[in-house]
Amino acid sequence: MTATTVNAPDRAKVRNIGISAHIDSGKTTLTERILFYTGMINRIHDVRGKDGVGAKMDSMELERERGITIQSAATSCEWEGHAINIIDTPGHVDFTIEVERALRSLDGAVLVLCAVGGVQSQSITVDRQMRRYSVPCVAFVNKCDRAGANPLDVCEQLREALGHNSVMIQHPLGLEADHRGSIDLVTRTCYSFSGDNGETIEEIEIPADLKDIVEEQRTKLVEALADIDDAIAERFLDGKEITAEEIGPVLRAATIARKITPVCLGSAYKNKGVQLLLNAVLAYLPSPLDRDYIALDPDDESIEINLVCDIEEPLVMLAFKLEDGQYGQLTYCRVYRGTLNKGDFIHNTVNRKKVKAGRIVQMHSDEMSDIDVAYAGDIVALFGVDCSSGDTFTDGRQPVTMTSMHVPEAVVTLAITPKKNTNQANFSKALNRFTKEDPTFKVHFDEESGETIIGGMGELHLEVYVERMKREYQVEVIPGAPQVAYREAITVRAEYNYTHKKQTGGSGQYAKIGGWIEPMTDEELDGDATFLFEPKIVGGSVPKEYINSVGKGFELATPEGLLIGFPVVGVKVVLNDGKSHAVDSSDRAFQSAGRFAFRDVYMRAEPVVMEPIMKVEVEGPEQFSGAILGSINKRRGMISGNESQGSDVKVEAEVPLKEMFGYSNDLRSSTQGKASFTMEFAKYAPVPASVQAELIKEAEEKKKEKK
């Protein structure tokens, strides 16, 4: 492949965006249209692959078969003289890590919402991820051609359900079967879309019956801006006309600051409104110059370093996604600062290794083109670079590390065994590759049972990896029944006073410790921490050099609780007393004291078994409302919402994960295959006493079997 040299474009004319939404909201369909209108593909293909090809961004065979996005895919295109790097992300919650790492490395996003379904469960998750990384967004209300479409209502849902200061910047020209275009509220221009692929855009007169509501909606937009900008507020209060030239810069600044969310609309499938969305991306979403990036000093992560998007500054680049391609490991990177030339040596600030950037490519889904140089603000991929997801690369002039991304814990586990012993090597290769690519895919070997256990975000997540082993590595496995990733937690404070004393000839072990354990508070649990150690030693009763050893000992005891053998979470350990021996005390002795003290005090803290609770959303025809509610109630579900949407009903509930295994078949049979559901992890909660007794009994029986 011939390498092409890319001149560094004006960084202000670069957009790095993600397209994110609830499953089946039309993200991949929208991306397909963007690629068509920007000239990257010359024919539109259906997401479901009915034409035998499938959408460009769904390059994996499994994606085309199932009609869902499993892996995020990167591409780039040009629109109105701007370079746009796009990452199309999955909507299914089982693949949420793909959304997480995409938003971690992007500057802006398009939040796609269904004009009928509005704000749905995964919309809330995606919004939470955008907030986590302060990613500004433009909303696109899709499927305005569907019966029951109401983009203005969706705009209100954005405000009420997600807390966005959402404002319509377009008004629909017809809805449902009559949807044919939109009216730009900023410029008061009416656009009609026609042609086989919506490529013909005609400016027409605003219909007389829409003029009043257009002015009403435009006034709402101006009022929202007046709350933010004093100059617009003054002119608005004086009754003066606010021009498009005045609105544009203020709306852009407010969007970038996440003070306003502009709402566009259209129908990607019917080829309407996509070009106007692209215009909004250029007008209101940030360039790399508009975002603040924070890096950390690798030697002292309390020191923050502000990064400026400057191609002349020292290189800083984040590896945010790994893929195993036909030419070896493909590492997707976001260049935050500096310039990377083909052949440059780069330094990994995590593992301290120096590697050569031998090949730089620009991705277009599963296709690629070689480039000679990448600049600050670019998203590229490298070959032959051994690293892990989340590693930071520099040119060695200023070692920094980018902040880490959030990785949710696995909630489902599965025991798997290769059908044939001859497949063991490929089995190991597949597991190594998948764990490297996907931080939420966990693997461990159970020494007692001799089984390989895989963990993930849901049944579909693990099912896809089992299928990929078969297709990509020719390894068929025997899967066990899915298992819930339970947790254990204490419920009351309990005091401990433990002496560890051991004499085996020569110097012995001695450590005495006292204090208490208690449940962590909600404030202490805010974040990823599940264990907290708080020393309150006064007067040196435990020598300073041994204090942390006590905490480590307690923490080493938490991976296996005494009720059913699952990890203990949410524990705070306080150390306020102790005693040491001049000869026999050591780090090891105090660590052992902590470990054994935890086992000694644990049952006095009244532990309980915690189970993952899923937020479940079921949608189906109104006629099956009773069947849907009944299917949730019999699975220990708590109904939290039940609303009608035209001829359909949407039921929201919280259901224990254990009860959701096999739910898809149950729902399909009780609704004639006309209802669908989505679920995502919501929280951990104590199991009922009867369920806990059963789990403890099962755990005891397993122990006996192993003996």
CSV table of C-alpha atoms in Angstrom, one decimal, residues 1-418:
chain,number,residue,atom,x,y,z
A,1,MET,CA,0.0,0.0,0.0
A,2,THR,CA,1.4,3.4,-1.0
A,3,ALA,CA,1.9,5.8,1.9
A,4,THR,CA,0.4,9.2,1.7
A,5,THR,CA,1.8,12.3,3.4
A,6,VAL,CA,-0.9,14.3,5.2
A,7,ASN,CA,-0.2,18.0,5.6
A,8,ALA,CA,-1.1,19.2,9.1
A,9,PRO,CA,-4.5,20.9,8.6
A,10,ASP,CA,-5.6,23.8,10.8
A,11,ARG,CA,-6.3,22.1,14.2
A,12,ALA,CA,-9.4,24.3,14.5
A,13,LYS,CA,-10.7,22.4,11.5
A,14,VAL,CA,-10.5,19.0,13.2
A,15,ARG,CA,-13.4,17.3,14.9
A,16,ASN,CA,-13.0,14.0,16.9
A,17,ILE,CA,-16.5,12.8,17.7
A,18,GLY,CA,-18.2,9.6,18.9
A,19,ILE,CA,-21.7,8.5,18.0
A,20,SER,CA,-23.4,7.0,21.0
A,21,ALA,CA,-26.9,5.9,22.0
A,22,HIS,CA,-29.3,3.3,23.3
A,23,ILE,CA,-29.3,0.1,21.3
A,24,ASP,CA,-31.3,0.2,18.0
A,25,SER,CA,-31.4,4.0,18.0
A,26,GLY,CA,-29.7,4.1,14.6
A,27,LYS,CA,-26.1,5.0,15.4
A,28,THR,CA,-24.5,2.8,12.7
A,29,THR,CA,-27.2,3.8,10.2
A,30,LEU,CA,-26.3,7.4,10.9
A,31,THR,CA,-22.6,6.8,10.5
A,32,GLU,CA,-23.2,5.0,7.2
A,33,ARG,CA,-25.1,8.0,5.8
A,34,ILE,CA,-22.3,10.4,7.0
A,35,LEU,CA,-19.8,8.3,5.1
A,36,PHE,CA,-22.0,8.4,2.0
A,37,TYR,CA,-22.5,12.1,2.0
A,38,THR,CA,-18.8,12.9,2.7
A,39,GLY,CA,-17.8,10.6,-0.2
A,40,MET,CA,-16.1,7.9,1.8
A,41,ILE,CA,-18.4,5.2,0.4
A,42,ASN,CA,-20.3,5.3,-2.9
A,43,ARG,CA,-23.3,3.1,-1.8
A,44,ILE,CA,-25.4,2.9,1.3
A,45,HIS,CA,-25.7,-0.6,2.8
A,46,ASP,CA,-28.3,-1.8,5.3
A,47,VAL,CA,-27.2,-2.5,8.9
A,48,ARG,CA,-28.9,-5.9,9.0
A,49,GLY,CA,-26.9,-7.0,6.0
A,50,LYS,CA,-29.9,-7.9,3.9
A,51,ASP,CA,-27.9,-7.0,0.7
A,52,GLY,CA,-25.2,-9.4,1.7
A,53,VAL,CA,-22.8,-6.6,2.5
A,54,GLY,CA,-23.9,-4.9,5.7
A,55,ALA,CA,-23.0,-1.4,7.1
A,56,LYS,CA,-19.4,-0.3,6.5
A,57,MET,CA,-18.7,0.2,10.2
A,58,ASP,CA,-19.9,-3.3,11.2
A,59,SER,CA,-17.0,-5.1,9.7
A,60,MET,CA,-17.1,-8.2,12.0
A,61,GLU,CA,-19.1,-11.1,10.6
A,62,LEU,CA,-20.9,-11.5,14.0
A,63,GLU,CA,-22.0,-7.8,13.8
A,64,ARG,CA,-23.5,-8.3,10.4
A,65,GLU,CA,-25.3,-11.5,11.4
A,66,ARG,CA,-26.8,-10.0,14.6
A,67,GLY,CA,-27.4,-6.5,13.3
A,68,ILE,CA,-25.7,-5.0,16.3
A,69,THR,CA,-22.4,-3.2,16.9
A,70,ILE,CA,-20.0,-5.2,19.1
A,71,GLN,CA,-16.7,-3.3,18.7
A,72,SER,CA,-16.3,0.4,18.3
A,73,ALA,CA,-15.0,1.3,14.8
A,74,ALA,CA,-13.0,4.3,13.7
A,75,THR,CA,-13.2,6.2,10.5
A,76,SER,CA,-12.4,9.7,9.1
A,77,CYS,CA,-14.0,11.9,6.5
A,78,GLU,CA,-14.1,15.5,5.3
A,79,TRP,CA,-17.0,17.9,5.3
A,80,GLU,CA,-16.9,21.6,4.3
A,81,GLY,CA,-13.1,21.7,4.6
A,82,HIS,CA,-13.0,20.1,8.0
A,83,ALA,CA,-11.4,16.7,9.0
A,84,ILE,CA,-13.8,14.6,11.1
A,85,ASN,CA,-12.6,11.5,13.0
A,86,ILE,CA,-15.6,9.4,14.0
A,87,ILE,CA,-15.9,6.4,16.4
A,88,ASP,CA,-19.1,4.4,16.1
A,89,THR,CA,-19.8,2.7,19.4
A,90,PRO,CA,-22.0,-0.2,20.5
A,91,GLY,CA,-25.4,0.5,22.1
A,92,HIS,CA,-25.7,-2.8,24.0
A,93,VAL,CA,-24.6,-2.4,27.6
A,94,ASP,CA,-22.6,-5.6,27.5
A,95,PHE,CA,-20.1,-3.8,25.3
A,96,THR,CA,-20.1,-0.6,27.3
A,97,ILE,CA,-16.2,-0.6,27.6
A,98,GLU,CA,-16.1,0.3,23.9
A,99,VAL,CA,-18.2,3.4,24.6
A,100,GLU,CA,-16.1,4.2,27.7
A,101,ARG,CA,-12.7,4.2,25.9
A,102,ALA,CA,-14.1,6.0,22.9
A,103,LEU,CA,-15.4,8.9,25.0
A,104,ARG,CA,-12.2,8.9,27.0
A,105,SER,CA,-10.3,9.8,23.8
A,106,LEU,CA,-12.7,12.1,21.9
A,107,ASP,CA,-13.5,15.8,22.1
A,108,GLY,CA,-17.3,15.7,21.4
A,109,ALA,CA,-20.1,13.4,20.7
A,110,VAL,CA,-23.4,13.0,18.9
A,111,LEU,CA,-26.1,11.5,21.3
A,112,VAL,CA,-28.6,9.7,19.1
A,113,LEU,CA,-32.1,9.4,20.5
A,114,CYS,CA,-35.2,7.7,19.0
A,115,ALA,CA,-38.0,10.1,18.2
A,116,VAL,CA,-40.5,7.6,19.6
A,117,GLY,CA,-38.5,5.9,22.5
A,118,GLY,CA,-36.8,9.1,23.6
A,119,VAL,CA,-34.4,8.8,26.5
A,120,GLN,CA,-34.0,5.1,27.2
A,121,SER,CA,-31.9,3.1,29.7
A,122,GLN,CA,-28.7,3.1,27.7
A,123,SER,CA,-29.1,6.8,26.9
A,124,ILE,CA,-28.7,7.4,30.6
A,125,THR,CA,-25.6,5.2,30.8
A,126,VAL,CA,-24.0,7.0,27.8
A,127,ASP,CA,-24.8,10.4,29.3
A,128,ARG,CA,-23.1,9.3,32.5
A,129,GLN,CA,-20.0,8.4,30.6
A,130,MET,CA,-20.0,11.7,28.7
A,131,ARG,CA,-20.2,13.5,32.1
A,132,ARG,CA,-17.4,11.4,33.4
A,133,TYR,CA,-15.0,12.7,30.7
A,134,SER,CA,-16.7,16.2,30.3
A,135,VAL,CA,-17.6,15.5,26.7
A,136,PRO,CA,-19.9,18.1,25.1
A,137,CYS,CA,-22.5,16.8,22.8
A,138,VAL,CA,-25.1,17.6,20.1
A,139,ALA,CA,-28.3,15.5,20.3
A,140,PHE,CA,-29.8,14.0,17.1
A,141,VAL,CA,-33.4,12.9,17.4
A,142,ASN,CA,-33.5,10.1,14.8
A,143,LYS,CA,-36.4,8.1,13.3
A,144,CYS,CA,-38.7,11.1,12.9
A,145,ASP,CA,-40.4,9.2,10.1
A,146,ARG,CA,-41.8,6.6,12.6
A,147,ALA,CA,-45.4,6.6,13.8
A,148,GLY,CA,-45.5,8.5,17.1
A,149,ALA,CA,-42.4,10.5,16.5
A,150,ASN,CA,-42.2,13.6,18.7
A,151,PRO,CA,-38.7,15.3,18.7
A,152,LEU,CA,-39.9,18.2,20.9
A,153,ASP,CA,-41.0,15.8,23.6
A,154,VAL,CA,-37.6,14.1,23.4
A,155,CYS,CA,-35.9,17.4,23.9
A,156,GLU,CA,-38.0,17.8,27.1
A,157,GLN,CA,-37.0,14.3,28.2
A,158,LEU,CA,-33.3,15.3,27.8
A,159,ARG,CA,-34.0,18.1,30.2
A,160,GLU,CA,-36.1,16.2,32.7
A,161,ALA,CA,-34.4,12.7,32.7
A,162,LEU,CA,-30.8,13.7,32.0
A,163,GLY,CA,-30.6,17.2,33.3
A,164,HIS,CA,-29.4,18.7,30.0
A,165,ASN,CA,-30.2,22.3,29.2
A,166,SER,CA,-31.5,21.0,25.9
A,167,VAL,CA,-32.7,23.4,23.1
A,168,MET,CA,-34.1,22.7,19.7
A,169,ILE,CA,-32.0,24.2,16.9
A,170,GLN,CA,-34.1,22.7,14.3
A,171,HIS,CA,-37.9,22.2,13.8
A,172,PRO,CA,-39.4,19.3,11.9
A,173,LEU,CA,-40.9,19.8,8.5
A,174,GLY,CA,-43.5,17.1,8.8
A,175,LEU,CA,-43.4,14.1,11.0
A,176,GLU,CA,-44.1,10.4,10.7
A,177,ALA,CA,-44.9,9.4,7.1
A,178,ASP,CA,-44.9,13.1,6.2
A,179,HIS,CA,-41.4,13.8,7.4
A,180,ARG,CA,-39.5,15.5,4.6
A,181,GLY,CA,-37.0,17.9,6.2
A,182,SER,CA,-36.3,20.4,8.9
A,183,ILE,CA,-36.2,24.1,9.6
A,184,ASP,CA,-33.0,25.7,11.0
A,185,LEU,CA,-34.1,27.8,13.9
A,186,VAL,CA,-30.9,29.8,14.0
A,187,THR,CA,-31.1,31.0,10.3
A,188,ARG,CA,-34.8,30.5,9.8
A,189,THR,CA,-34.0,28.4,6.7
A,190,CYS,CA,-36.3,25.5,5.6
A,191,TYR,CA,-34.7,22.5,4.0
A,192,SER,CA,-36.4,19.7,2.1
A,193,PHE,CA,-34.6,16.5,1.3
A,194,SER,CA,-35.2,14.4,-1.8
A,195,GLY,CA,-33.5,12.1,-4.3
A,196,ASP,CA,-32.9,8.3,-3.9
A,197,ASN,CA,-30.4,8.8,-1.1
A,198,GLY,CA,-31.5,12.2,0.2
A,199,GLU,CA,-28.6,13.9,-1.6
A,200,THR,CA,-30.8,16.7,-3.0
A,201,ILE,CA,-31.3,19.5,-0.5
A,202,GLU,CA,-33.7,22.2,-1.4
A,203,GLU,CA,-34.2,25.5,0.4
A,204,ILE,CA,-37.9,26.3,0.4
A,205,GLU,CA,-40.3,28.8,2.1
A,206,ILE,CA,-41.3,28.0,5.6
A,207,PRO,CA,-44.9,26.7,5.4
A,208,ALA,CA,-47.4,29.3,6.7
A,209,ASP,CA,-48.8,26.9,9.3
A,210,LEU,CA,-45.3,26.4,10.8
A,211,LYS,CA,-44.2,30.1,11.0
A,212,ASP,CA,-45.6,30.8,14.4
A,213,ILE,CA,-44.3,27.7,16.1
A,214,VAL,CA,-40.9,28.2,14.5
A,215,GLU,CA,-40.7,31.7,16.0
A,216,GLU,CA,-41.8,30.3,19.3
A,217,GLN,CA,-39.1,27.6,19.3
A,218,ARG,CA,-36.5,30.2,18.1
A,219,THR,CA,-37.5,32.4,21.1
A,220,LYS,CA,-36.9,29.5,23.4
A,221,LEU,CA,-33.4,29.1,21.9
A,222,VAL,CA,-32.6,32.8,22.4
A,223,GLU,CA,-34.0,32.8,26.0
A,224,ALA,CA,-31.7,29.8,26.8
A,225,LEU,CA,-28.7,31.8,25.4
A,226,ALA,CA,-29.8,34.9,27.2
A,227,ASP,CA,-29.4,33.1,30.5
A,228,ILE,CA,-25.8,32.5,29.6
A,229,ASP,CA,-24.7,35.6,27.7
A,230,ASP,CA,-25.2,39.1,29.0
A,231,ALA,CA,-25.0,40.8,25.5
A,232,ILE,CA,-27.8,38.6,24.1
A,233,ALA,CA,-29.8,39.0,27.3
A,234,GLU,CA,-29.6,42.8,27.0
A,235,ARG,CA,-30.7,42.8,23.3
A,236,PHE,CA,-33.4,40.3,24.0
A,237,LEU,CA,-34.8,42.4,26.9
A,238,ASP,CA,-34.7,45.5,24.7
A,239,GLY,CA,-36.9,43.6,22.2
A,240,LYS,CA,-34.2,43.7,19.5
A,241,GLU,CA,-33.7,41.0,16.8
A,242,ILE,CA,-31.0,38.5,17.6
A,243,THR,CA,-29.3,37.5,14.4
A,244,ALA,CA,-27.8,34.1,13.4
A,245,GLU,CA,-24.3,35.8,13.5
A,246,GLU,CA,-24.9,36.6,17.2
A,247,ILE,CA,-26.3,33.3,18.1
A,248,GLY,CA,-23.6,31.1,16.5
A,249,PRO,CA,-20.6,31.9,18.7
A,250,VAL,CA,-22.5,32.0,21.9
A,251,LEU,CA,-24.2,28.7,21.2
A,252,ARG,CA,-20.9,27.1,20.3
A,253,ALA,CA,-19.2,28.3,23.5
A,254,ALA,CA,-22.2,27.2,25.6
A,255,THR,CA,-22.2,23.7,24.0
A,256,ILE,CA,-18.4,23.3,24.5
A,257,ALA,CA,-18.8,24.3,28.2
A,258,ARG,CA,-21.7,21.7,28.5
A,259,LYS,CA,-24.1,24.5,29.4
A,260,ILE,CA,-26.4,23.8,26.5
A,261,THR,CA,-27.2,20.7,24.4
A,262,PRO,CA,-28.3,21.7,20.8
A,263,VAL,CA,-30.9,19.2,19.5
A,264,CYS,CA,-31.1,18.3,15.8
A,265,LEU,CA,-33.5,15.9,14.1
A,266,GLY,CA,-34.1,13.8,11.1
A,267,SER,CA,-34.3,10.2,9.8
A,268,ALA,CA,-31.0,8.6,9.0
A,269,TYR,CA,-32.7,5.5,7.5
A,270,LYS,CA,-34.8,7.7,5.2
A,271,ASN,CA,-31.7,9.9,4.4
A,272,LYS,CA,-33.1,13.2,6.0
A,273,GLY,CA,-31.2,15.7,8.2
A,274,VAL,CA,-27.8,14.1,8.2
A,275,GLN,CA,-26.1,16.8,6.3
A,276,LEU,CA,-27.5,19.4,8.7
A,277,LEU,CA,-26.2,17.4,11.6
A,278,LEU,CA,-22.8,17.5,10.1
A,279,ASN,CA,-23.0,21.3,9.8
A,280,ALA,CA,-24.0,21.4,13.5
A,281,VAL,CA,-21.0,19.2,14.4
A,282,LEU,CA,-18.7,21.7,12.7
A,283,ALA,CA,-20.5,24.7,14.1
A,284,TYR,CA,-20.9,23.7,17.8
A,285,LEU,CA,-18.7,20.8,18.8
A,286,PRO,CA,-15.1,21.5,19.9
A,287,SER,CA,-11.9,21.2,17.9
A,288,PRO,CA,-8.9,19.8,19.8
A,289,LEU,CA,-7.9,23.5,20.5
A,290,ASP,CA,-11.1,24.0,22.5
A,291,ARG,CA,-10.6,21.2,25.0
A,292,ASP,CA,-8.5,21.1,28.2
A,293,TYR,CA,-6.5,18.0,28.6
A,294,ILE,CA,-5.0,16.9,31.9
A,295,ALA,CA,-2.0,14.5,32.2
A,296,LEU,CA,-0.2,13.4,35.4
A,297,ASP,CA,3.4,13.2,36.5
A,298,PRO,CA,4.2,9.4,36.4
A,299,ASP,CA,6.4,9.7,39.4
A,300,ASP,CA,3.8,11.7,41.4
A,301,GLU,CA,0.3,11.4,40.2
A,302,SER,CA,-0.9,14.2,42.4
A,303,ILE,CA,0.8,16.6,40.1
A,304,GLU,CA,-1.4,17.6,37.1
A,305,ILE,CA,0.0,18.8,33.8
A,306,ASN,CA,-2.1,20.8,31.4
A,307,LEU,CA,-1.7,19.7,27.8
A,308,VAL,CA,-2.1,22.2,24.9
A,309,CYS,CA,-2.9,20.9,21.4
A,310,ASP,CA,0.3,22.1,19.8
A,311,ILE,CA,2.1,20.1,17.1
A,312,GLU,CA,5.5,21.7,18.1
A,313,GLU,CA,5.3,20.6,21.7
A,314,PRO,CA,6.7,17.3,23.1
A,315,LEU,CA,4.6,14.3,22.0
A,316,VAL,CA,1.8,12.8,24.2
A,317,MET,CA,-0.3,10.0,22.9
A,318,LEU,CA,-2.8,7.6,24.5
A,319,ALA,CA,-3.3,4.0,23.4
A,320,PHE,CA,-7.1,3.7,24.0
A,321,LYS,CA,-8.0,0.5,22.1
A,322,LEU,CA,-6.2,-2.7,21.0
A,323,GLU,CA,-7.1,-5.1,18.2
A,324,ASP,CA,-5.4,-8.2,16.9
A,325,GLY,CA,-5.4,-7.9,13.1
A,326,GLN,CA,-3.9,-9.9,10.3
A,327,TYR,CA,-0.7,-8.0,10.6
A,328,GLY,CA,-0.4,-8.2,14.3
A,329,GLN,CA,-1.5,-6.0,17.2
A,330,LEU,CA,-3.3,-2.8,16.0
A,331,THR,CA,-3.1,0.0,18.6
A,332,TYR,CA,-5.5,2.8,18.3
A,333,CYS,CA,-4.0,6.1,19.6
A,334,ARG,CA,-5.2,9.6,20.2
A,335,VAL,CA,-2.4,12.2,19.7
A,336,TYR,CA,-3.0,14.9,22.3
A,337,ARG,CA,0.2,16.9,21.7
A,338,GLY,CA,3.2,17.1,19.4
A,339,THR,CA,3.9,15.2,16.2
A,340,LEU,CA,4.6,11.5,15.5
A,341,ASN,CA,6.6,10.6,12.4
A,342,LYS,CA,6.8,7.2,10.9
A,343,GLY,CA,10.0,5.6,12.2
A,344,ASP,CA,10.1,7.7,15.4
A,345,PHE,CA,11.0,6.0,18.7
A,346,ILE,CA,8.3,6.5,21.4
A,347,HIS,CA,8.5,5.9,25.1
A,348,ASN,CA,5.8,4.0,27.0
A,349,THR,CA,5.5,5.8,30.4
A,350,VAL,CA,3.7,2.8,32.0
A,351,ASN,CA,6.1,0.0,31.3
A,352,ARG,CA,9.1,2.3,30.6
A,353,LYS,CA,9.9,0.6,27.2
A,354,LYS,CA,11.0,2.3,24.1
A,355,VAL,CA,9.5,1.1,20.8
A,356,LYS,CA,9.6,2.2,17.2
A,357,ALA,CA,6.5,3.5,15.4
A,358,GLY,CA,7.3,1.6,12.2
A,359,ARG,CA,3.9,1.9,10.6
A,360,ILE,CA,1.2,4.5,11.1
A,361,VAL,CA,-2.2,4.1,9.5
A,362,GLN,CA,-5.5,5.9,9.3
A,363,MET,CA,-8.5,3.7,9.9
A,364,HIS,CA,-11.7,3.4,7.9
A,365,SER,CA,-13.5,0.6,9.7
A,366,ASP,CA,-11.6,-2.6,8.7
A,367,GLU,CA,-9.6,-0.8,6.0
A,368,MET,CA,-6.6,1.4,6.4
A,369,SER,CA,-4.3,3.7,4.6
A,370,ASP,CA,-0.6,4.3,5.5
A,371,ILE,CA,0.4,7.8,6.5
A,372,ASP,CA,3.8,9.2,7.3
A,373,VAL,CA,3.0,11.6,10.1
A,374,ALA,CA,0.3,12.2,12.8
A,375,TYR,CA,-0.3,15.5,14.5
A,376,ALA,CA,-1.9,16.7,17.8
A,377,GLY,CA,-5.6,16.1,17.5
A,378,ASP,CA,-5.4,13.1,15.2
A,379,ILE,CA,-6.7,9.6,15.8
A,380,VAL,CA,-4.5,6.9,14.2
A,381,ALA,CA,-3.4,3.3,14.6
A,382,LEU,CA,0.1,1.8,15.0
A,383,PHE,CA,1.4,-1.6,14.1
A,384,GLY,CA,4.0,-3.6,16.0
A,385,VAL,CA,3.7,-1.7,19.3
A,386,ASP,CA,3.4,-4.0,22.3
A,387,CYS,CA,1.4,-2.2,25.0
A,388,SER,CA,-1.8,-2.4,27.0
A,389,SER,CA,-5.0,-0.4,26.6
A,390,GLY,CA,-4.6,2.9,28.5
A,391,ASP,CA,-0.8,3.2,28.1
A,392,THR,CA,0.6,6.6,27.4
A,393,PHE,CA,3.4,7.3,24.9
A,394,THR,CA,5.7,10.2,24.7
A,395,ASP,CA,8.9,11.1,22.7
A,396,GLY,CA,10.9,11.0,25.9
A,397,ARG,CA,11.2,14.8,26.3
A,398,GLN,CA,8.5,15.1,29.0
A,399,PRO,CA,7.3,11.9,30.7
A,400,VAL,CA,3.6,12.2,31.5
A,401,THR,CA,0.7,9.7,31.8
A,402,MET,CA,-2.9,10.3,30.9
A,403,THR,CA,-5.6,9.8,33.5
A,404,SER,CA,-7.0,6.3,33.5
A,405,MET,CA,-10.5,5.3,32.3
A,406,HIS,CA,-13.3,3.7,34.3
A,407,VAL,CA,-13.5,-0.1,33.9
A,408,PRO,CA,-16.7,-1.6,35.4
A,409,GLU,CA,-16.5,-4.9,37.2
A,410,ALA,CA,-17.7,-8.2,35.7
A,411,VAL,CA,-21.1,-9.3,36.8
A,412,VAL,CA,-21.4,-12.7,35.1
A,413,THR,CA,-19.0,-15.7,35.1
A,414,LEU,CA,-18.9,-18.8,33.0
A,415,ALA,CA,-16.8,-22.0,33.2
A,416,ILE,CA,-15.5,-23.1,29.8
A,417,THR,CA,-13.4,-26.1,28.7
A,418,PRO,CA,-12.1,-26.8,25.2
